[in-house]
Structures are given as C-alpha cells and as structure tokens.
Coordinates of C-alpha atoms and ligand atoms in Angstrom, one line a residue:
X27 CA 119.7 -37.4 157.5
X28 CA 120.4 -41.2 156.2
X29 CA 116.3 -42.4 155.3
X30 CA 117.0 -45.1 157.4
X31 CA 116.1 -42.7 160.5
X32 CA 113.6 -40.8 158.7
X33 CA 110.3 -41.4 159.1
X34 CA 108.1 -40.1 156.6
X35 CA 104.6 -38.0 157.8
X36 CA 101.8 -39.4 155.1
X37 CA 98.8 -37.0 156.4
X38 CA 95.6 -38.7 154.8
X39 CA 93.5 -35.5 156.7
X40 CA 91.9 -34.5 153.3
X41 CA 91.3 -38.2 152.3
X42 CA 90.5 -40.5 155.9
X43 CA 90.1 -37.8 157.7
X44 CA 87.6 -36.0 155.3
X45 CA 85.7 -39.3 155.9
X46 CA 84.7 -38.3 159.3
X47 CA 80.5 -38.2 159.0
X48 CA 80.0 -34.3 158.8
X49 CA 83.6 -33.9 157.7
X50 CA 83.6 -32.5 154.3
X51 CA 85.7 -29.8 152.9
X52 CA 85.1 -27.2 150.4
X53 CA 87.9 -26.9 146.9
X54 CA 89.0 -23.5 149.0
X55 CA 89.4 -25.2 152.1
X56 CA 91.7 -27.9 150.8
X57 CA 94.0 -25.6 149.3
X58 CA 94.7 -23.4 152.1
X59 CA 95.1 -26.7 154.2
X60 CA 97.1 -28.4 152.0
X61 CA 99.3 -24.7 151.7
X62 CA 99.9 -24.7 155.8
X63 CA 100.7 -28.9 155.4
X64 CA 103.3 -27.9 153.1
X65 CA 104.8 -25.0 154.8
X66 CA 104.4 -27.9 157.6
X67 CA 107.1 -30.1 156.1
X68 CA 104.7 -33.4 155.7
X69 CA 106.6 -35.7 153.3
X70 CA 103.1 -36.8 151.3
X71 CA 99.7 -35.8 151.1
X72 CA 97.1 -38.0 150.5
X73 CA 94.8 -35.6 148.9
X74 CA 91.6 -37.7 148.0
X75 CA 90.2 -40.3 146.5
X76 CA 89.5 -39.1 142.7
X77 CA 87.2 -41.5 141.4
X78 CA 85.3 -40.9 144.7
X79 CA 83.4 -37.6 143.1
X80 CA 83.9 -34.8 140.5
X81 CA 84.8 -32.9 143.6
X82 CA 87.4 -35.0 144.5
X83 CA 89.1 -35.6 141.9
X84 CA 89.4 -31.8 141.3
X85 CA 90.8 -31.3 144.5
X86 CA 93.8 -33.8 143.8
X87 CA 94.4 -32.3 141.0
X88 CA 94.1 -28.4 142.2
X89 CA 95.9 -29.5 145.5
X90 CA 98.9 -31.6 143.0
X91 CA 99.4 -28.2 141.4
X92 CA 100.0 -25.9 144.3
X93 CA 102.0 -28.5 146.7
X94 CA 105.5 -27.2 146.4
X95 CA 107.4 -29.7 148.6
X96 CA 105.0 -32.3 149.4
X97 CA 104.4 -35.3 147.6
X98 CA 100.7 -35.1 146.3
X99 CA 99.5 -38.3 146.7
X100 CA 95.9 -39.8 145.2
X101 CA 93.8 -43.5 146.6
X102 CA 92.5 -46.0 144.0
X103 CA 91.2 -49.1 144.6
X104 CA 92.5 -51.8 142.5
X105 CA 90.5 -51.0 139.3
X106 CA 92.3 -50.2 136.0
X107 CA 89.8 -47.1 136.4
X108 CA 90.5 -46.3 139.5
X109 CA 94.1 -45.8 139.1
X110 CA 93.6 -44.1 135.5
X111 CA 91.2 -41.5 137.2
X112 CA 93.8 -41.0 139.9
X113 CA 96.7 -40.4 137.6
X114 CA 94.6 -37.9 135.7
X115 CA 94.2 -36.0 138.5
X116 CA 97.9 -35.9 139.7
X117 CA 99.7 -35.9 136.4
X118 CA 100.7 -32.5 136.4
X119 CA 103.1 -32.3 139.8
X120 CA 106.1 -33.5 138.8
X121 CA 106.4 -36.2 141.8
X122 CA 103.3 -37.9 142.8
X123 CA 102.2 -41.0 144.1
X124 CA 99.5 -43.7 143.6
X125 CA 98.3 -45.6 146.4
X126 CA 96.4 -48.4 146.0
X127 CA 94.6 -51.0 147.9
X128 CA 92.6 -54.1 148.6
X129 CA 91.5 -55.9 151.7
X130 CA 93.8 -59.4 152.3
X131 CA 91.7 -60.6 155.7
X132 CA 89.4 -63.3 155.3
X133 CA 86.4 -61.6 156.7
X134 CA 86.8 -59.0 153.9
X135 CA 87.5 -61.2 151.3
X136 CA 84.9 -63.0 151.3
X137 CA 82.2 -60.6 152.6
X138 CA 83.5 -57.7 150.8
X139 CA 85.0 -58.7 148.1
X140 CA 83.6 -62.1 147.4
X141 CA 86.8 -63.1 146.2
X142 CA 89.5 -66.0 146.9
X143 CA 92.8 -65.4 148.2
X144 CA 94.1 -66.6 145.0
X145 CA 91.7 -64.2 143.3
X146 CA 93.2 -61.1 145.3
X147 CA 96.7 -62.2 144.8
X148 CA 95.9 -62.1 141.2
X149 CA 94.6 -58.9 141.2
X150 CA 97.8 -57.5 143.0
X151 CA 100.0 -58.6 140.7
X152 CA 97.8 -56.8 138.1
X153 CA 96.7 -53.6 139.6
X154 CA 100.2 -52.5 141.1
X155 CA 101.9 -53.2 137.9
X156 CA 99.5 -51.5 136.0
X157 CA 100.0 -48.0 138.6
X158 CA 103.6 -49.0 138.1
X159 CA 103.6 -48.4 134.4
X160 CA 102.3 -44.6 135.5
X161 CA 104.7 -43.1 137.9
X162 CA 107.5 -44.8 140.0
X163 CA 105.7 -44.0 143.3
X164 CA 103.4 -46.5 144.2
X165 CA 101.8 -47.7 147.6
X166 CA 100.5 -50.7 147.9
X167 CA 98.3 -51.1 151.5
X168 CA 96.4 -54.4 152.5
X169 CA 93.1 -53.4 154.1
X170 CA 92.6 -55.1 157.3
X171 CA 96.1 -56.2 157.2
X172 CA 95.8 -56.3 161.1
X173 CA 93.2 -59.2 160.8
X174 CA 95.2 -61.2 157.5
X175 CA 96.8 -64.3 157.9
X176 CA 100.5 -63.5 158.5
X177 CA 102.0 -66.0 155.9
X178 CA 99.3 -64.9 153.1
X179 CA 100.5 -61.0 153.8
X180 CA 104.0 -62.0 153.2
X181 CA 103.2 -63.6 150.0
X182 CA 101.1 -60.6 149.1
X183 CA 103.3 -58.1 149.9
X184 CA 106.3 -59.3 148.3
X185 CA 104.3 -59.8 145.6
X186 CA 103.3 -56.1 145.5
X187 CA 106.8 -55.0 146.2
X188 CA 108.1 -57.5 142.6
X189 CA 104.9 -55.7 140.8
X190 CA 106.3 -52.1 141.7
X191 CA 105.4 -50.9 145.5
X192 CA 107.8 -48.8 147.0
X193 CA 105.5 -48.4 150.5
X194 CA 103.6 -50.8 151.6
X195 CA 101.5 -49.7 153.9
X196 CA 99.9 -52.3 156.9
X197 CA 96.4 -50.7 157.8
X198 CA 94.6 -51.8 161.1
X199 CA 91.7 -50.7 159.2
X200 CA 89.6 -51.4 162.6
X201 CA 91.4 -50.0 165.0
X202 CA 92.1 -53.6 166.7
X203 CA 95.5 -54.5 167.2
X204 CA 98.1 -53.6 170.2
X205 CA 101.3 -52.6 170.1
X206 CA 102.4 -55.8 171.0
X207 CA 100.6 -57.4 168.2
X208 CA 101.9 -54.9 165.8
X209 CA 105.2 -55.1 166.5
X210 CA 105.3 -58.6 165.9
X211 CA 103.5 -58.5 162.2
X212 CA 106.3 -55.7 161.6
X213 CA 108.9 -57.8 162.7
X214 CA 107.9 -60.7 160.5
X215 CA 107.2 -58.9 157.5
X216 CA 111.0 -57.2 157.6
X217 CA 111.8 -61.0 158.8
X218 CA 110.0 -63.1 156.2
X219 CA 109.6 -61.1 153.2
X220 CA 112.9 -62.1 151.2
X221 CA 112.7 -58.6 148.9
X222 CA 111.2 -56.1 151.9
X223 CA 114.8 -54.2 151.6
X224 CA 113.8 -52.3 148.3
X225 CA 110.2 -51.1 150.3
X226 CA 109.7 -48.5 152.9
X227 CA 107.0 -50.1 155.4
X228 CA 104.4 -47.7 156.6
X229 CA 101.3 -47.7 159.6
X230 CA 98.3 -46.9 159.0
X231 CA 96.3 -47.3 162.5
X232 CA 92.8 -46.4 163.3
X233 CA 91.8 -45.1 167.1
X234 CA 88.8 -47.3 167.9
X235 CA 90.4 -48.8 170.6
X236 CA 92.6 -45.4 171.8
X237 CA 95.7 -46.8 170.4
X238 CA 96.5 -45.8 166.9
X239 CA 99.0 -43.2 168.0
X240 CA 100.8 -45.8 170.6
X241 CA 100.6 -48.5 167.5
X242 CA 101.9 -46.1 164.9
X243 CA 104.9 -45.4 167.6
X244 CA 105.4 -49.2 168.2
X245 CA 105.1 -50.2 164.3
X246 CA 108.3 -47.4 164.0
X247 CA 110.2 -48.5 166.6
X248 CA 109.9 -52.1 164.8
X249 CA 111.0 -50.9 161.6
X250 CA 108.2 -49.0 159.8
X251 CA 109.5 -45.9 158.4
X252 CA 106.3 -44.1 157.7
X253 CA 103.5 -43.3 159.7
X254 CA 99.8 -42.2 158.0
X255 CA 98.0 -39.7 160.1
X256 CA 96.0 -37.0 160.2
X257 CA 96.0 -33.8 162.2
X258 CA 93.6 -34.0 165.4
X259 CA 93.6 -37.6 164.5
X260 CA 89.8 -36.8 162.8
X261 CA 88.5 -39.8 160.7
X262 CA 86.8 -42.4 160.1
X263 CA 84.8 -43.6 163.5
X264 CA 87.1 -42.9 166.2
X265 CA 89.6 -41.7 163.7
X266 CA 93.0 -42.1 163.0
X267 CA 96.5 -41.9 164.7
X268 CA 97.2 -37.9 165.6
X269 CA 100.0 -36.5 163.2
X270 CA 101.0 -34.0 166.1
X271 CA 101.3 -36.9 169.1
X272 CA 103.3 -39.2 167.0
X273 CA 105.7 -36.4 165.7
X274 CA 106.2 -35.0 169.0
X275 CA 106.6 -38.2 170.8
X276 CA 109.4 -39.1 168.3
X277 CA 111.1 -35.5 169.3
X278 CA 110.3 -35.6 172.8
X279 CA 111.3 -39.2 173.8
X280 CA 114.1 -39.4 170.9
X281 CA 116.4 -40.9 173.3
X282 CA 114.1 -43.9 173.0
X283 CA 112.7 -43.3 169.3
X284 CA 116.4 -41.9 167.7
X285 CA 114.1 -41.0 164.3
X286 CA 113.8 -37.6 162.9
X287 CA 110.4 -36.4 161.0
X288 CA 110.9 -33.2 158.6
X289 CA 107.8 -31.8 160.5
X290 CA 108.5 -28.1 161.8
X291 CA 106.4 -28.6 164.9
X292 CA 105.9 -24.8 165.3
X293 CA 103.4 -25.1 162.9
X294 CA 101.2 -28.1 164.1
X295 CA 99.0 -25.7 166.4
X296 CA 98.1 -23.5 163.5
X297 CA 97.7 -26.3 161.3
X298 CA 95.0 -28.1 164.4
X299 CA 93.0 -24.9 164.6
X300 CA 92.9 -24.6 160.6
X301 CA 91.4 -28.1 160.4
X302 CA 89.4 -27.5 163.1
X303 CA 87.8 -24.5 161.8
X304 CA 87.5 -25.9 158.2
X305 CA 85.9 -29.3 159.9
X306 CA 83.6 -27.7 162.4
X307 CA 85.2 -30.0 164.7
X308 CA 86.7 -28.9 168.2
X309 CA 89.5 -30.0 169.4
X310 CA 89.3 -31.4 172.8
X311 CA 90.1 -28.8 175.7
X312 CA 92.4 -31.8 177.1
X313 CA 93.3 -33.5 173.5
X314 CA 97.5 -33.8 173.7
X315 CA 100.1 -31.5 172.0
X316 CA 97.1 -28.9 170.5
X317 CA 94.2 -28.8 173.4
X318 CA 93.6 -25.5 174.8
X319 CA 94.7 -27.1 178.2
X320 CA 97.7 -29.6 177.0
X321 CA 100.2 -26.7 178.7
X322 CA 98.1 -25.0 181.4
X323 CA 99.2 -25.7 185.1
X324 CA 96.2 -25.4 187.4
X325 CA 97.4 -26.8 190.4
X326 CA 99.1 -24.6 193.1
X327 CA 101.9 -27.2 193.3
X328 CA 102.7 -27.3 189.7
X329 CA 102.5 -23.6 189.5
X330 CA 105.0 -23.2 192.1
X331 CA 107.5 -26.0 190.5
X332 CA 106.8 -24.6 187.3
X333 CA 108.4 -21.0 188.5
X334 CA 111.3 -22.8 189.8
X335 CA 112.1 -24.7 186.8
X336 CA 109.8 -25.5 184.0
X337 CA 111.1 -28.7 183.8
X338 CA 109.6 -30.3 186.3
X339 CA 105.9 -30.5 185.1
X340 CA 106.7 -29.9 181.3
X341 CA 107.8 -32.3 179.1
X342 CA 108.1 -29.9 176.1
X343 CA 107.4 -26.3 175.8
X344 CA 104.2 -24.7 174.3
X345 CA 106.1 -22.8 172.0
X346 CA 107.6 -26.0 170.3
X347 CA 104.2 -26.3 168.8
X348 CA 103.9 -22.4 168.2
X349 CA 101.7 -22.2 171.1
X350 CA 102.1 -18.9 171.7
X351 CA 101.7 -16.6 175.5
X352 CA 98.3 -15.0 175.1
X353 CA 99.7 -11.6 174.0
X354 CA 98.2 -7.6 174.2
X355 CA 98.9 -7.3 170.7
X356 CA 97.1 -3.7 169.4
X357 CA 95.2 -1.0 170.1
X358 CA 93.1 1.3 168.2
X359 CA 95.6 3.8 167.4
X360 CA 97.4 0.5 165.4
X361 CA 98.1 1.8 161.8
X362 CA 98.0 -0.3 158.6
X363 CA 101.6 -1.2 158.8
X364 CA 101.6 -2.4 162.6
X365 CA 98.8 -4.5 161.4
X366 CA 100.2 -5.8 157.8
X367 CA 103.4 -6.8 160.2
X368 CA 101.2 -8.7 162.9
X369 CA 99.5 -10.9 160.1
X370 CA 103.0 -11.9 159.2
X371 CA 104.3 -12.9 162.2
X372 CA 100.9 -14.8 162.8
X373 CA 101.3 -16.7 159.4
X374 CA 99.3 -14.5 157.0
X375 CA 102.0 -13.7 154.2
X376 CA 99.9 -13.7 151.0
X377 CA 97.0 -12.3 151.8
X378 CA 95.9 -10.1 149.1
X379 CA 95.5 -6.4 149.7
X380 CA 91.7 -6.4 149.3
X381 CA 91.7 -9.0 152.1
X382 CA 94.0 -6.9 154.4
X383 CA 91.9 -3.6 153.4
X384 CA 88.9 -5.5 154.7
X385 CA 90.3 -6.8 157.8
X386 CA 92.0 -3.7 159.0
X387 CA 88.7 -1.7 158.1
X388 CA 86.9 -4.5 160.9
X389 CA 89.8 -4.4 163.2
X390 CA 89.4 -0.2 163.4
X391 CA 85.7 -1.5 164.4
X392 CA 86.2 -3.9 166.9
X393 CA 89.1 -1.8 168.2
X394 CA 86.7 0.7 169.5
X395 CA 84.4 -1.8 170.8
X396 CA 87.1 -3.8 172.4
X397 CA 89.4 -3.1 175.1
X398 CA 92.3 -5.2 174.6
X399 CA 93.1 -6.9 171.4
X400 CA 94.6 -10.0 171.0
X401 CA 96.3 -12.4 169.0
X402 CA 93.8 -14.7 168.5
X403 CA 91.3 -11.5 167.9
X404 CA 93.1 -10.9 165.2
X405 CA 93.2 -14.1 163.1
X406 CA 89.4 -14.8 164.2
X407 CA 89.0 -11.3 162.2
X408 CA 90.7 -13.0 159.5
X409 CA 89.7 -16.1 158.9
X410 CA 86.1 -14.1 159.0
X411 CA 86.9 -11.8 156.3
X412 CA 88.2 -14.7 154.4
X413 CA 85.0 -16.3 154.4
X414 CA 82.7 -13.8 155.0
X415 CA 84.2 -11.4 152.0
X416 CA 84.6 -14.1 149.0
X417 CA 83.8 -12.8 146.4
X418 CA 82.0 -15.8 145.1
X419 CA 79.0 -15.3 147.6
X420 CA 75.7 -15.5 146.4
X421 CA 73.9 -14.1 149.8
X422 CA 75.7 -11.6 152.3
X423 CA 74.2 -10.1 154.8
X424 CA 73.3 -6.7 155.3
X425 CA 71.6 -5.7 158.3
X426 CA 70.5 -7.7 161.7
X427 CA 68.2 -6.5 164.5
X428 CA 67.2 -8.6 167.0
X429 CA 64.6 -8.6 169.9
X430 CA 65.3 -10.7 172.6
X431 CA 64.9 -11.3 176.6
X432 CA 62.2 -12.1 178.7
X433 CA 57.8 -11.7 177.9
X434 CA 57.5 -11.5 173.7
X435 CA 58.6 -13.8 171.5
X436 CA 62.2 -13.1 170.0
X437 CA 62.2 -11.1 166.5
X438 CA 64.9 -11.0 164.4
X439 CA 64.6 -8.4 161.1
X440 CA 67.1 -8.8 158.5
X441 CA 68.3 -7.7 155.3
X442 CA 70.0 -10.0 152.8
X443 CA 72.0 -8.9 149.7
X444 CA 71.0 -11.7 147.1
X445 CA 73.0 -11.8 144.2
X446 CA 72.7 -7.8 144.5
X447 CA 69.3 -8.0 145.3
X448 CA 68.6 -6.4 148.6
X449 CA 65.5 -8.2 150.2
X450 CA 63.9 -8.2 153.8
X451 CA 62.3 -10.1 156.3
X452 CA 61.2 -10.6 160.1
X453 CA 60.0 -13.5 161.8
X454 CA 60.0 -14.5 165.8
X455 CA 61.5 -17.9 166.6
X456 CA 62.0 -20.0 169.7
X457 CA 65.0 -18.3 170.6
X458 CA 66.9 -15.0 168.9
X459 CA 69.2 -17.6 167.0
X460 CA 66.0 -19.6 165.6
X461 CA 64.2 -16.1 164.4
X462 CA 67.6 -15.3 162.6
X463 CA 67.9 -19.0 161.2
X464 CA 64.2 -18.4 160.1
X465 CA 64.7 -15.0 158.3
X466 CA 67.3 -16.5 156.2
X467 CA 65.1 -19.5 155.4
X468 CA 62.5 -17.0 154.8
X469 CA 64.9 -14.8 152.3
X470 CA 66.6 -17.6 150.3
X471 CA 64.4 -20.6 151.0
X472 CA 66.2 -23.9 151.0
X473 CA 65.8 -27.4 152.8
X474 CA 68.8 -28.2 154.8
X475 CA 69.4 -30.0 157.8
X476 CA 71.0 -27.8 160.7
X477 CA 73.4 -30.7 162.5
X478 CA 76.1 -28.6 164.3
X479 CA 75.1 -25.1 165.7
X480 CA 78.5 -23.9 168.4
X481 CA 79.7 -21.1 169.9
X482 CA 83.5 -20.0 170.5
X483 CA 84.4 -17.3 172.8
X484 CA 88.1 -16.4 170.8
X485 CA 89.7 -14.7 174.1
X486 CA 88.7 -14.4 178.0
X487 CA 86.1 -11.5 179.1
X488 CA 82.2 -10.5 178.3
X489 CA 83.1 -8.3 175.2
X490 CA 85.2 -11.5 173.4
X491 CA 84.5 -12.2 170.0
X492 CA 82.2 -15.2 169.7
X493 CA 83.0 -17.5 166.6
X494 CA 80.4 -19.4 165.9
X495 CA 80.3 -22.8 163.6
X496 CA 77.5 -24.0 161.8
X497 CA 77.0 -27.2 159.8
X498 CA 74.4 -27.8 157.4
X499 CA 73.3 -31.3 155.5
X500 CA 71.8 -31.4 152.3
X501 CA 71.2 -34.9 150.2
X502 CA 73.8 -36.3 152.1
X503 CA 76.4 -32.9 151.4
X504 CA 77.4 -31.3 154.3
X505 CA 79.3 -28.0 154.2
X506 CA 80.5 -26.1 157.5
X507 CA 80.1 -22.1 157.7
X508 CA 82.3 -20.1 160.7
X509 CA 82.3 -16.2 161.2
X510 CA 83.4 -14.2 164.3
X511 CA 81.7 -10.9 165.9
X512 CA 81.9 -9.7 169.3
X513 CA 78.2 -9.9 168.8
X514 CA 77.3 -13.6 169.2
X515 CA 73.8 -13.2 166.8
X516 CA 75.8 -11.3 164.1
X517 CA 78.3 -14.2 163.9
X518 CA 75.8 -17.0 164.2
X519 CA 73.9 -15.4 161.1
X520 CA 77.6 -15.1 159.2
X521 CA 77.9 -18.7 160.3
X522 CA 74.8 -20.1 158.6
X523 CA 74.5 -17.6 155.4
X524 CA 78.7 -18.3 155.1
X525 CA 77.7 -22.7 154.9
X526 CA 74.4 -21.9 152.8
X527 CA 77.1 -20.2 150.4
X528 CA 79.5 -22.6 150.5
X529 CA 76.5 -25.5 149.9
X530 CA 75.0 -23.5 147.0
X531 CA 78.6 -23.5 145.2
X532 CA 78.6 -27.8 146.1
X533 CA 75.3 -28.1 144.3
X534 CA 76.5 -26.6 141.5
X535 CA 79.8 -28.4 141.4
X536 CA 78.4 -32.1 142.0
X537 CA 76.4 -33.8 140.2
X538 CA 73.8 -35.9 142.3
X539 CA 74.4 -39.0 141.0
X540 CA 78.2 -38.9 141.5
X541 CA 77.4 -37.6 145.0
X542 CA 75.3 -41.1 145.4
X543 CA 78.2 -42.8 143.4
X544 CA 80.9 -41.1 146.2
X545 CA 79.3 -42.6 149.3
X546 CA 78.9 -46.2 147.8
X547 CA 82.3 -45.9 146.9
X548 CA 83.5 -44.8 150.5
X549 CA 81.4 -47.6 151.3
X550 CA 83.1 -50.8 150.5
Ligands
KIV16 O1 91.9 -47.9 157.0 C1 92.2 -48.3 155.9 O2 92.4 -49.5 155.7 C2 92.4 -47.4 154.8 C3 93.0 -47.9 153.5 C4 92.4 -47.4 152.3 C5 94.5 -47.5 153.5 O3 92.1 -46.2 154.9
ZN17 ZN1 92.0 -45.7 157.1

C-alpha cells in the first residue's frame, strides 16, 4: 500500500478520551486496552499526557514498553519540560512520537495564552525544534486551528514543518466547523504551504456539533492522511470523532473514499465493549458500527428482505466488526479444554492459568444455575475474575445475605476479607443495594462520592447474569468497579468493593498535589 492512500488511525482514547469527566483509567486498564489497540492494527497511540500526573506519565511509559506494533505516542505542551517529561516516559520503545501543541486562534491567544501571534510563532520555532532534537517523530497540532486565521496557520505550520514536524495535526478543538469549512482550510494548507509535501496532515475533530466523524471523513477526502479518534468517540464534552465510524465508512463507501486503514475491523466490537467496561460508560443501544442494535432488523419488512438477500437492508455485515450470532456455546458437562479453547476463539490467549483455574471453577457454578450458556456469559465471567481475583486487592468479599421485599426495612449482612482480616457487619438501607453499599462503608470506612450505580443484563432471560458498574469520586479521582453474577446484589457489591480497590491503589500511587497539578494542567 503506497502511504499516499493510507490513512493512519491516531486513537487518543487513553489521552482525550480519558478526559471525559468520570473517565479515568486505572495502570491495568490501560495496558490491556492498549494490548487489544495493538492487536487492533492502530498506527499510533496517544497514550497520555505525562507531565499531566505521576500516573500518567507511568502509563506512557508502561504502555511504550508493551506496544509491539503501534507507535506509542506522548502530548506536551510547548514547554521545554513538557517535552523532556514526555520523552522520559517513551524513551524506551524504539519508535515513538512527540506531539506537541499550542493554540494559534485569536480568542486563545490572547485569553489563554496571553500571548502575541509573533509570541507563539516564536515559541513554535523553539518548542518543535527542541522535540526534534529527541526523536524524529514529531507532531505539531494548532489548537483551535478551526477558529485561526488561515494565512497565520500557513505561516505557522510551515514553520513547524522547517522546525521538524512530520504530522501536523488541524484540531477543531470545539467541535465547530463543517465539512464544508474543513475541506476548504485542508485544501489551502496543501495549496499554500510551499513545504506541506514532507508532512502528513492529520484531523483532529471534536463532536459538539455531531459532526467530528463526517469532518474527519471530509478533511481525508481533502487530503489529510490521518485521522485522531477514539473508540466510542468518548472525550472531552461531546467527545471526539468515533475510530470505528470513520474506519468503516472508509471500507464501506471505498468506491467514494479509495483509502485503506490497517485497522482489522473484526476487532473494533471487542475493543468498544473493553473501553466501555473500563470507562463505565455504555455505549448507545443505537450508537453506529458497535450499538447493541446497529445490525438488528425489527421491522417485518426488513426481516423479510433481509431472508431474501441481506443486501438489501445491510450495508456491511455484523461479523465485519466481529459482531458475532448470539451462540449456545456450553453446558455443564463442558471440560477444561472445551473451555481453555472457547476463551481463545473469544480473544483470551494469555490468560494465565490461575485466571483460567478461577474462571472455569465459576463457570461449573453458574453452569448449574444457568440453563443455557452463552458467549457473552462467558467473557462477563472473565472479565469478573479479572477484576474480582487481583491479587492486589485489599478488600474481597466473603459472604452476602440480603433481606429484601415488601413490610421491613432491607438488611444486608456481610463479611469482608480485609487485608486477611475477616470482619462483619449488618445494616438496613433504603433499598437492598443501599444496605449493601452501607455494610461496606461500615467495614472499610471511606468518604467517596457514588456517581454512576448501572445494571447490565449480559444475555436475554430472568436467570441472565447482571453486570453491574459502579463509579466512585474521591478528591476529584474517580475510579470505575464492574463484576458480574447472576445474582444482581452479589455483583453490585463486587462492583463497588472492585472500585474501592482500585481507588485505594490511586491514593497510594498519586500524590495529591500532582492530582491538583493534573486537572489545572487539563485545564488550559
Ligand atoms: O482538541 C484539541 O485541540 C486537542 C489538542 C491537544 C490536539 O486535543
Ligand atoms: Zn481534542
């Protein structure tokens, strides 16, 4: 493939996206994410932001480490120790990439940055140079380029390209331009900038107005050859353009886009219900390419065209985006080797033995509590065990009765396992789920905000495994928790004690001030 009809995938999930309020993700969390984005075939990763926080900055560097095709990629404002901090963190991959920014619109300029044009013209020539100096990967992105002055960008990006960028990148940082408008400032830079041949020009497009994915498209189809994104489109406000629309709108309409991604869309549902899970956030029952519905035909008319040929209500099959049919998978007289296989084919290949040990011993369970077993059963199972079982937990639970229906109050009694101390409680709430959040309060007390408590049914009938989410706020830290039972109160109290765990390990890992330090950062 000539890079000339290549686009390249940037995901910025684990950087934009994990700024989404209530977004944040744990050390673990990145890894596994940024594993399944490999696997995915994303060309770079924007992995964080690692002067934003300690945490950050070890997550660039842990996710730079394990990233065997991607290109780890780090964000740094243009500050000498900015860029330093991000190069620390990515040194050890042995391609990586700085990307680096400041805003070029006059509203930001001056109100942000209370700076001259000439000022931040200096500053380019300075910063991009200087991340020049540490690897020959550079991208260079003018915030609010959507809102800039066209003949001051085209100064300022050739100016970036002479000090060393090899992407620039044109951010509508506010999610206000059209297609029309962006095709236009694409044209004109590729137009205007006399040394734009020895860049690749990337989009960067944020949703507020419902049209980063439709922008991204339109800045490609002008010339851009790379396209930021992130998977469900999470982050900031209204988020940004949806990895999985634009790459399957370049293979579906290709007759009209002729570009070729290196994404291996099979993947992109696995890698929507990952970030969903890790995020706490849902995806959409309607959302396109990954929503539960975006390949059920209700209608009796569709149904019947769809039997006759599938092509005449579907535009690309569910399996291109490994949606897989619902499937009877196992039963309880399933041995350890049916089940090892099935968590290949479903995309567990290195799980460690303790981890399959753990979820075949709950599979036996629910197997005799469950009729039918299905696919998503069994990675529900998983994904539990993985969080549920780490090692590193300081509380697990141990038992759970609950009281509950009409006339008393509803009781919960529980026993908690804290740091191998086994201690008990029992306290009525408003509600079973309030007496079990209030025995765990009671057990390990703590002061956290509840701001996400939701409930999952994983497959269709009355004895489906509920996963539940929960996400908790502390000082500004947020961490999500998610377990599955076919008991709905089990899981919810898996849910909460699984984010208490993962907020006690935050504490300890982030120092409060940088924690402060993070958000003003985020802020400018
Ligand atoms: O939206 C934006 O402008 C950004 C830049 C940092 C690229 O996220
Ligand atoms: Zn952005």
């Amino acid at each position: 493939m000539a890079d000339k009809d290549k686009v390249f995938i940037f995901d910025t999930t684990m950087r934009d996206g994990e700024q989404s309020p209530g977004a944040s993700m744990s050390l673990e969390e990145k890894i596994q994410i940024s594993r399944v984005f490999d696997e995915l075939g994303i060309d770079i990763i924007e992995a964080g932001f690692p002067i934003a926080s300690p945490g950050d900055f070890e997550a660039v560097s842990a996710i730079s480490k394990v990233l065997k095709k991607s290109i780890p990629c780090g964000l740094a404002r243009h500050s000498k120790k900015d860029i330093d901090r991000c190069y620390e963190a990515l040194k050890h991959a042995s391609r990586f990439r700085i990307h680096t920014f400041i805003s070029t619109s006059p509203l930001h300029m001056k109100h942000k940055l209370n700076k001259t044009p000439e000022q931040v013209y200096e500053s380019i020539k300075e910063h991009v140079s200087y991340a020049r100096n540490l690897t020959d990967d550079v991208e260079w992105s003018c915030e609010d380029g959507t809102r800039t002055d066209m003949d001051y960008m085209c100064k300022t990006v050739e100016l970036a390209i002479k000090s060393g960028a090899k992407t620039i990148n044109i951010p509508d940082t506010v999610g206000y331009t059209v297609p029309s408008e962006f095709t236009k400032i694409i044209e004109t830079l590729l137009n205007k900038v006399p040394n734009i041949d020895k860049a690749i020009l990337s989009t960067h497009c944020h949703n507020d107005l419902g049209l980063a994915v439709a922008n991204s498209l339109a800045g490609v189809q002008a010339g851009a050859r790379q396209i930021e994104c992130t998977i469900n489109g999470i982050g900031e406000r209204a988020g940004n353009a949806a990895l999985e629309e634009v790459v399957m709108a370049i293979r579906t309409r290709n007759d009209l886009m002729p570009y070729e991604t290196g994404i291996n869309t099979t993947l992109l549902s696995k890698a929507s219900k990952l970030v969903s899970n890790v995020t706490g956030f849902p995806v959409q029952f309607n959302k396109a390419i990954v929503g539960k519905n975006a390949f059920a035909h209700e209608s009796g008319i569709h149904q019947d065209g769809m039997l006759k040929n599938r092509n005449t209500y579907e535009i690309m099959t569910p399996e291109s985006v490994g949606v897989k049919q619902t499937s009877l998978v196992m039963g309880k007289h399933s041995g350890r080797h049916a089940f090892k296989d099935k968590l290949i084919s479903l995309g567990y290949a290195d799980l460690t033995d303790d981890v399959i040990e753990n979820a075949f011993g709950k599979f036996k369970i629910l197997a005799d509590k469950k009729k039918h077993i299905y696919d998503e059963d069994i990675i529900a199972l998983v994904d539990d065990s993985l969080v549920v079982d780490n090692k590193a937990n300081k509380i697990i639970l141990k038992s759970l009765k609950v009281f509950a229906g009409t006339g008393e109050p509803q009781k919960a009694e529980m026993k908690l396992d804290i740091d191998g101390q086994i201690k008990s409680a029992s306290e009525t709430g408003d509600g079973p789920v309030d007496a079990i959040f209030k025995c765990i309060k009671n057990l390990y007390p703590h002061d956290v905000n509840l701001q996400l408590y939701q409930v999952h049914a994983v497959t269709e009938g009355t004895d489906a495994q509920a996963t539940v989410s929960v996400r908790i706020e502390e000082n500004g830290k947020t961490t999500v928790g998610q377990a599955a039972d076919t008991d709905t109160l089990v899981a919810s109290a898996n849910a909460y004690i699984a984010a208490l765990n993962k907020m006690i390990i935050k504490r300890d890992k982030t120092a409060p001030m940088m924690e402060q330090e993070k958000e003003k950062v985020r802020g400018i």
